[in-house]
Coordinates of C-alpha atoms and ligand atoms in Angstrom, one line a residue:
X1 CA 0.0 0.0 0.0
X2 CA 1.3 3.5 -0.9
X3 CA 2.6 5.3 2.3
X4 CA 0.1 8.1 1.7
X5 CA -2.7 5.7 2.5
X6 CA -1.5 4.4 5.9
X7 CA -3.9 6.3 8.1
X8 CA -7.1 6.8 6.1
X9 CA -10.5 4.9 6.2
X10 CA -11.6 2.8 3.2
X11 CA -13.6 5.5 1.4
X12 CA -10.9 8.1 1.8
X13 CA -8.3 5.5 0.8
X14 CA -10.1 4.8 -2.4
X15 CA -10.4 8.5 -3.2
X16 CA -6.8 9.0 -2.4
X17 CA -5.9 6.2 -4.9
X18 CA -7.8 8.2 -7.6
X19 CA -5.9 11.4 -6.6
X20 CA -2.5 9.5 -6.8
X21 CA -3.5 8.1 -10.2
X22 CA -4.4 11.7 -11.3
X23 CA -1.1 13.2 -10.2
X24 CA 1.3 10.3 -10.8
X25 CA -0.5 8.5 -13.7
X26 CA 0.4 5.2 -12.2
X27 CA -0.7 2.8 -9.5
X28 CA 0.4 -0.7 -8.5
X29 CA -1.6 -3.7 -9.6
X30 CA -3.4 -4.2 -6.3
X31 CA -4.5 -0.6 -6.4
X32 CA -5.8 -0.9 -10.0
X33 CA -7.7 -4.0 -8.9
X34 CA -9.2 -2.1 -5.9
X35 CA -10.4 0.6 -8.2
X36 CA -12.1 -2.0 -10.5
X37 CA -13.7 -3.8 -7.5
X38 CA -15.1 -0.9 -5.8
X39 CA -18.6 -0.1 -7.0
X40 CA -19.6 2.3 -4.3
X41 CA -21.5 5.0 -6.2
X42 CA -19.8 7.9 -4.3
X43 CA -16.4 6.5 -5.3
X44 CA -17.4 5.8 -8.9
X45 CA -18.8 9.4 -9.2
X46 CA -15.5 10.8 -7.8
X47 CA -13.5 8.7 -10.2
X48 CA -15.5 9.9 -13.2
X49 CA -15.4 13.5 -12.0
X50 CA -11.6 13.5 -11.7
X51 CA -11.2 11.9 -15.2
X52 CA -13.8 14.3 -16.7
X53 CA -12.0 17.3 -15.2
X54 CA -8.7 16.1 -16.7
X55 CA -10.3 15.7 -20.1
X56 CA -11.7 19.2 -19.9
X57 CA -8.3 20.6 -18.9
X58 CA -6.6 18.8 -21.8
X59 CA -9.2 19.2 -24.6
X60 CA -11.8 21.8 -23.4
X61 CA -15.4 21.0 -24.4
X62 CA -14.6 19.7 -27.9
X63 CA -15.2 16.1 -28.8
X64 CA -13.2 14.8 -31.8
X65 CA -15.2 13.0 -34.6
X66 CA -13.8 10.3 -36.9
X67 CA -15.8 9.1 -39.9
X68 CA -15.9 5.4 -39.8
X69 CA -16.0 3.5 -43.1
X70 CA -16.7 -0.2 -42.7
X71 CA -14.6 -1.3 -45.6
X72 CA -15.5 -5.0 -45.6
X73 CA -17.1 -7.8 -43.6
X74 CA -15.0 -10.4 -45.4
X75 CA -12.7 -11.9 -42.7
X76 CA -10.2 -14.7 -42.8
X77 CA -10.2 -14.8 -39.0
X78 CA -12.6 -16.8 -36.9
X79 CA -12.7 -15.0 -33.5
X80 CA -15.3 -16.7 -31.4
X81 CA -17.0 -13.5 -30.4
X82 CA -17.3 -11.7 -33.7
X83 CA -20.4 -11.7 -36.0
X84 CA -18.3 -11.4 -39.1
X85 CA -16.0 -14.4 -38.3
X86 CA -15.4 -16.5 -41.4
X87 CA -17.4 -19.4 -40.1
X88 CA -20.6 -17.4 -39.9
X89 CA -22.5 -18.5 -43.0
X90 CA -25.4 -16.2 -42.2
X91 CA -23.5 -13.1 -43.3
X92 CA -23.9 -11.5 -46.7
X93 CA -20.3 -10.6 -47.5
X94 CA -19.2 -7.4 -49.1
X95 CA -16.0 -5.5 -49.9
X96 CA -16.7 -1.8 -50.7
X97 CA -15.2 -0.7 -54.1
X98 CA -12.6 2.0 -54.2
X99 CA -15.2 4.3 -55.7
X100 CA -17.6 3.6 -52.8
X101 CA -14.9 4.4 -50.3
X102 CA -13.9 7.6 -52.0
X103 CA -17.5 8.6 -52.3
X104 CA -17.9 8.1 -48.5
X105 CA -14.8 10.1 -47.9
X106 CA -16.2 12.9 -50.1
X107 CA -19.5 12.9 -48.2
X108 CA -17.6 12.9 -44.9
X109 CA -15.3 15.7 -46.0
X110 CA -18.3 17.8 -47.0
X111 CA -19.9 17.2 -43.6
X112 CA -16.7 18.4 -42.0
X113 CA -14.8 15.2 -41.1
X114 CA -11.0 15.4 -41.1
X115 CA -10.3 11.8 -40.1
X116 CA -11.4 8.8 -42.0
X117 CA -11.2 5.4 -40.3
X118 CA -11.2 2.4 -42.6
X119 CA -12.2 -0.6 -40.5
X120 CA -12.9 -4.2 -41.6
X121 CA -12.3 -7.9 -41.4
X122 CA -9.0 -9.4 -42.4
X123 CA -8.7 -9.4 -46.1
X124 CA -6.7 -12.0 -48.0
X125 CA -3.1 -11.0 -48.6
X126 CA -3.8 -10.6 -52.4
X127 CA -5.8 -7.5 -51.5
X128 CA -2.8 -5.7 -50.0
X129 CA -1.9 -3.8 -53.1
X130 CA -5.5 -2.7 -53.7
X131 CA -5.6 -1.4 -50.1
X132 CA -2.3 0.4 -50.5
X133 CA -3.5 2.1 -53.7
X134 CA -6.8 3.0 -52.0
X135 CA -4.9 4.7 -49.0
X136 CA -2.7 6.5 -51.5
X137 CA -5.7 7.8 -53.4
X138 CA -7.4 9.1 -50.2
X139 CA -4.1 10.7 -49.2
X140 CA -3.8 12.5 -52.5
X141 CA -7.4 13.7 -52.6
X142 CA -7.7 14.8 -49.0
X143 CA -4.3 16.1 -48.0
X144 CA -5.6 17.7 -44.8
X145 CA -7.2 14.6 -43.4
X146 CA -5.9 11.9 -41.2
X147 CA -6.2 8.3 -42.3
X148 CA -6.8 5.7 -39.6
X149 CA -6.8 2.0 -40.4
X150 CA -8.3 -0.8 -38.4
X151 CA -7.8 -3.8 -40.6
X152 CA -6.2 -6.3 -38.4
X153 CA -3.0 -8.3 -38.7
X154 CA -0.7 -7.9 -41.7
X155 CA 3.0 -8.6 -42.4
X156 CA 5.3 -5.8 -41.5
X157 CA 6.0 -4.9 -45.1
X158 CA 2.3 -4.3 -45.7
X159 CA 2.0 -2.0 -42.7
X160 CA 5.1 -0.2 -44.0
X161 CA 3.6 0.3 -47.4
X162 CA 0.3 1.5 -46.0
X163 CA 2.2 4.0 -43.9
X164 CA 4.2 5.2 -46.9
X165 CA 1.0 5.4 -48.9
X166 CA -0.3 8.0 -46.3
X167 CA -1.9 6.2 -43.4
X168 CA -1.3 8.0 -40.1
X169 CA -2.9 5.9 -37.4
X170 CA -3.7 2.2 -36.7
X171 CA -6.2 0.7 -34.3
X172 CA -5.5 -2.9 -33.3
X173 CA -7.0 -4.0 -30.0
X174 CA -4.9 -6.6 -28.3
X175 CA -8.2 -8.1 -26.9
X176 CA -6.6 -9.7 -23.9
X177 CA -3.0 -9.7 -22.6
X178 CA -3.5 -13.0 -20.9
X179 CA -2.4 -15.7 -23.3
X180 CA -4.8 -18.3 -21.8
X181 CA -7.7 -15.9 -21.9
X182 CA -6.8 -14.8 -25.4
X183 CA -6.7 -18.5 -26.5
X184 CA -10.3 -19.0 -25.2
X185 CA -11.5 -16.1 -27.4
X186 CA -9.7 -17.1 -30.6
X187 CA -9.0 -20.2 -32.6
X188 CA -5.5 -21.9 -32.3
X189 CA -4.3 -20.3 -35.6
X190 CA -4.4 -16.9 -33.9
X191 CA -2.0 -15.9 -31.3
X192 CA -1.5 -13.2 -28.7
X193 CA 2.2 -13.1 -29.6
X194 CA 1.5 -12.2 -33.3
X195 CA -1.0 -9.6 -32.2
X196 CA 1.6 -8.0 -29.9
X197 CA 4.2 -8.3 -32.7
X198 CA 1.9 -6.4 -35.0
X199 CA 1.5 -3.6 -32.4
X200 CA 5.3 -3.4 -32.0
X201 CA 5.7 -3.0 -35.8
X202 CA 3.1 -0.4 -36.0
X203 CA 4.9 1.7 -33.3
X204 CA 8.2 1.2 -35.1
X205 CA 6.7 2.4 -38.3
X206 CA 5.6 5.6 -36.6
X207 CA 1.9 5.1 -36.7
X208 CA -0.2 6.7 -34.0
X209 CA -1.3 3.4 -32.5
X210 CA -4.5 2.4 -30.7
X211 CA -5.1 -0.7 -28.7
X212 CA -7.6 -2.0 -26.2
X213 CA -10.0 -4.7 -25.2
X214 CA -13.6 -5.7 -25.0
X215 CA -14.8 -5.2 -21.5
X216 CA -16.6 -8.3 -20.0
X217 CA -15.6 -10.7 -22.7
X218 CA -16.3 -14.3 -21.6
X219 CA -14.0 -15.6 -18.9
X220 CA -12.4 -12.2 -18.4
X221 CA -11.5 -11.7 -14.7
X222 CA -10.6 -8.4 -13.0
X223 CA -7.0 -9.8 -12.8
X224 CA -7.0 -10.1 -16.6
X225 CA -8.1 -6.5 -16.9
X226 CA -5.3 -5.5 -14.5
X227 CA -2.9 -7.3 -16.9
X228 CA -4.4 -5.3 -19.8
X229 CA -3.9 -2.1 -17.8
X230 CA -0.3 -3.0 -17.1
X231 CA 0.3 -3.8 -20.8
X232 CA -1.3 -0.6 -22.0
X233 CA 0.7 1.4 -19.4
X234 CA 3.9 0.1 -20.8
X235 CA 2.9 0.2 -24.4
X236 CA 1.8 3.8 -24.2
X237 CA -0.7 3.9 -27.1
X238 CA -1.9 7.2 -28.5
X239 CA -5.5 5.8 -28.7
X240 CA -7.3 3.5 -26.3
X241 CA -10.3 1.6 -27.6
X242 CA -12.6 0.0 -25.1
X243 CA -16.1 -1.3 -25.6
X244 CA -18.3 -3.8 -23.8
X245 CA -18.5 -7.3 -25.2
X246 CA -21.9 -7.8 -26.8
X247 CA -23.0 -11.3 -27.8
X248 CA -23.8 -12.0 -31.5
X249 CA -26.3 -14.9 -31.8
X250 CA -24.5 -16.7 -34.6
X251 CA -21.2 -17.0 -32.8
X252 CA -19.9 -19.6 -30.4
X253 CA -20.0 -17.0 -27.6
X254 CA -23.5 -15.8 -28.5
X255 CA -25.0 -17.0 -25.2
X256 CA -22.6 -15.2 -23.0
X257 CA -23.7 -12.1 -21.1
X258 CA -23.1 -8.6 -22.3
X259 CA -20.3 -6.7 -20.7
X260 CA -20.9 -4.0 -18.2
X261 CA -21.4 -0.3 -19.3
X262 CA -20.4 0.7 -15.8
X263 CA -17.1 -1.2 -15.9
X264 CA -16.4 0.2 -19.4
X265 CA -16.9 3.8 -18.1
X266 CA -14.7 3.1 -15.1
X267 CA -11.9 2.0 -17.4
X268 CA -12.4 5.2 -19.5
X269 CA -11.7 7.1 -16.3
X270 CA -8.8 5.0 -15.2
X271 CA -7.1 5.3 -18.6
X272 CA -7.8 9.1 -18.8
X273 CA -6.1 9.5 -15.4
X274 CA -3.2 7.4 -16.6
X275 CA -2.9 9.1 -20.0
X276 CA -4.3 12.6 -19.8
X277 CA -3.8 13.3 -23.5
X278 CA -4.9 10.0 -24.9
X279 CA -7.6 9.8 -27.6
X280 CA -10.4 7.6 -26.0
X281 CA -13.5 7.0 -28.1
X282 CA -16.9 6.5 -26.4
X283 CA -17.7 3.5 -28.5
X284 CA -20.6 2.3 -30.6
X285 CA -20.7 -0.9 -28.5
X286 CA -21.2 1.2 -25.3
X287 CA -23.9 3.3 -27.0
X288 CA -25.6 0.1 -28.3
X289 CA -26.1 -1.4 -24.9
X290 CA -26.9 1.8 -23.0
X291 CA -29.4 4.4 -24.2
X292 CA -27.2 7.2 -23.0
X293 CA -23.9 5.4 -23.5
X294 CA -22.2 8.0 -25.5
X295 CA -22.8 10.7 -23.0
X296 CA -21.9 8.5 -20.1
X297 CA -18.6 7.7 -21.9
X298 CA -17.8 11.4 -22.3
X299 CA -18.7 12.1 -18.6
X300 CA -16.3 9.4 -17.7
X301 CA -13.4 10.8 -19.7
X302 CA -13.8 9.8 -23.3
X303 CA -13.2 12.4 -26.0
X304 CA -13.7 10.9 -29.4
X305 CA -16.9 9.8 -31.3
X306 CA -16.8 7.7 -34.5
X307 CA -20.0 8.2 -36.5
X308 CA -20.7 5.8 -39.3
X309 CA -19.9 7.0 -42.9
X310 CA -20.4 3.7 -44.6
X311 CA -22.9 3.4 -47.4
X312 CA -26.2 2.8 -45.6
X313 CA -27.1 -0.3 -47.5
X314 CA -24.1 -2.2 -46.1
X315 CA -24.3 -1.2 -42.5
X316 CA -26.6 -4.1 -41.4
X317 CA -24.1 -6.5 -42.8
X318 CA -21.3 -5.3 -40.5
X319 CA -23.0 -6.9 -37.6
X320 CA -20.2 -7.5 -35.1
X321 CA -22.7 -8.0 -32.3
X322 CA -26.5 -8.0 -31.8
X323 CA -28.2 -4.6 -31.6
X324 CA -25.3 -2.6 -33.1
X325 CA -26.3 1.1 -33.4
X326 CA -25.7 2.5 -36.8
X327 CA -28.4 5.1 -37.3
X328 CA -29.3 8.5 -35.8
X329 CA -26.5 10.2 -33.9
X330 CA -24.3 7.1 -34.5
X331 CA -24.4 7.8 -38.3
X332 CA -22.5 10.6 -40.0
X333 CA -25.8 11.8 -41.6
X334 CA -27.1 12.2 -38.1
X335 CA -24.4 14.7 -37.2
X336 CA -26.9 17.4 -36.2
X337 CA -28.4 15.0 -33.7
X338 CA -24.9 14.3 -32.3
X339 CA -24.3 18.1 -32.0
X340 CA -27.6 18.5 -30.2
X341 CA -26.8 15.6 -27.9
X342 CA -23.4 17.0 -27.1
X343 CA -24.9 20.4 -26.5
X344 CA -27.1 19.0 -23.7
X345 CA -23.9 18.5 -21.6
X346 CA -22.2 21.7 -22.8
X347 CA -20.0 20.0 -25.4
X348 CA -19.5 20.6 -29.1
X349 CA -17.8 18.8 -32.0
X350 CA -14.1 19.6 -32.5
X351 CA -13.8 19.3 -36.3
X352 CA -10.0 19.3 -36.4
X353 CA -7.9 16.3 -37.3
X354 CA -7.2 15.8 -33.6
X355 CA -3.7 14.3 -33.8
X356 CA -2.2 13.0 -30.7
X357 CA 0.8 15.3 -31.0
X358 CA -1.5 18.4 -30.8
X359 CA -2.7 17.3 -27.4
X360 CA -0.6 18.9 -24.7
X361 CA -0.5 17.8 -21.1
X362 CA -1.5 20.6 -18.7
X363 CA -2.6 18.6 -15.7
Ligands
LIG1 N1 -10.2 -7.1 -38.1 C1 -9.8 -6.0 -37.3 C2 -9.3 -6.4 -36.0 O1 -9.5 -7.6 -35.6 O2 -8.7 -5.6 -35.3 C3 -10.8 -4.9 -37.2 C4 -12.2 -5.3 -37.2 S1 -12.8 -6.0 -35.7 C5 -14.4 -6.5 -36.1 C6 -12.9 -4.6 -34.6 C7 -13.2 -4.9 -33.2 O3 -14.5 -5.3 -33.0 C8 -12.4 -5.9 -32.5 O4 -11.1 -5.5 -32.1 C9 -13.3 -6.4 -31.4 O5 -12.8 -5.8 -30.1 C10 -14.6 -5.7 -31.7 N2 -15.7 -6.8 -31.6 C11 -15.8 -7.8 -32.4 N3 -16.9 -8.6 -32.0 C12 -17.4 -8.0 -30.9 C13 -18.4 -8.3 -30.0 N4 -19.2 -9.4 -30.1 N5 -18.7 -7.4 -29.0 C14 -18.0 -6.2 -28.9 N6 -17.0 -5.9 -29.7 C15 -16.7 -6.8 -30.7

């Protein structure tokens, strides 16, 4: 126990831990676990308030927006939790054409977006050169925009070519830093070590890198989450992506319970206090399980929203989990609704690219 906590009662001790995390940006593993275990409403409110205050100091009342383009639901992986896994024969597969992607970018640009996120399943290796050309085309047409990729595991040379073609950021959740837990969520041909290798390459190649987990994935213990915190602390990603696990009825994990919105928000706060200038999205998964999820995420320390820019006719086919929100304020065309929603808590959209390097620590 830190010496500063020797003479305080439990409630004060817990608050003190939050204060230490805010000032020192680090706790030991027992302390992280204590934060995760304590559901006392007064404590949770205090944790969120501190994180929210740090976010406001760092970023003001602006929330960054990223236009999400769901490039493809074709996937060569078979993750047990994911609705677009290759073994799910109930999915109508699509790969957007380059023209469709460029059209979505154009629409997004006109709406004001300055970051495009291309996300999708794991395409076959033969598609690498198509992808590289697509990124290069986006880079040439929209020189003032950031390009983020979330397209899974590739060989180092493909990541390198994508970076050289103009990609700036890469999101690759590690999903679980515990090898045994990881192996329960994924088939034997996937490995935690390759996932981590990919993350290391992405850093070496000077991407702004995001990683993270699903909160409440089957068999995940609080100790596992502490391991994830420890990994993220050492890895120091620029972006931290966390959403609750949500079952998808056609997957092997379709009968497992949905992850907790409360725990997800608690983790937003913990990561905000650890990394004051991190880019932390309040995720679609959180908003899909909780009617006010986006706002709760922001009040807990998140500062990014990723509205959907994909052609509307394909959105239902990118069903990673049941009940995934893709309309209204979750959709790029519902941006006014998002603005109205943000205004209810005194926030607005920050339309800038929102690069990590622009975010300065003042706390
Ligand atoms: N193929 C890429 C990858 O694996 O990183 C990107 C696409 S993948 C569908 C994006 C993320 O969706 C995954 O990292 C995973 O955390 C999340 N996801 C998939 N199935 C989910 C589920 N059932 N509930 C919540 N999130 C899920």
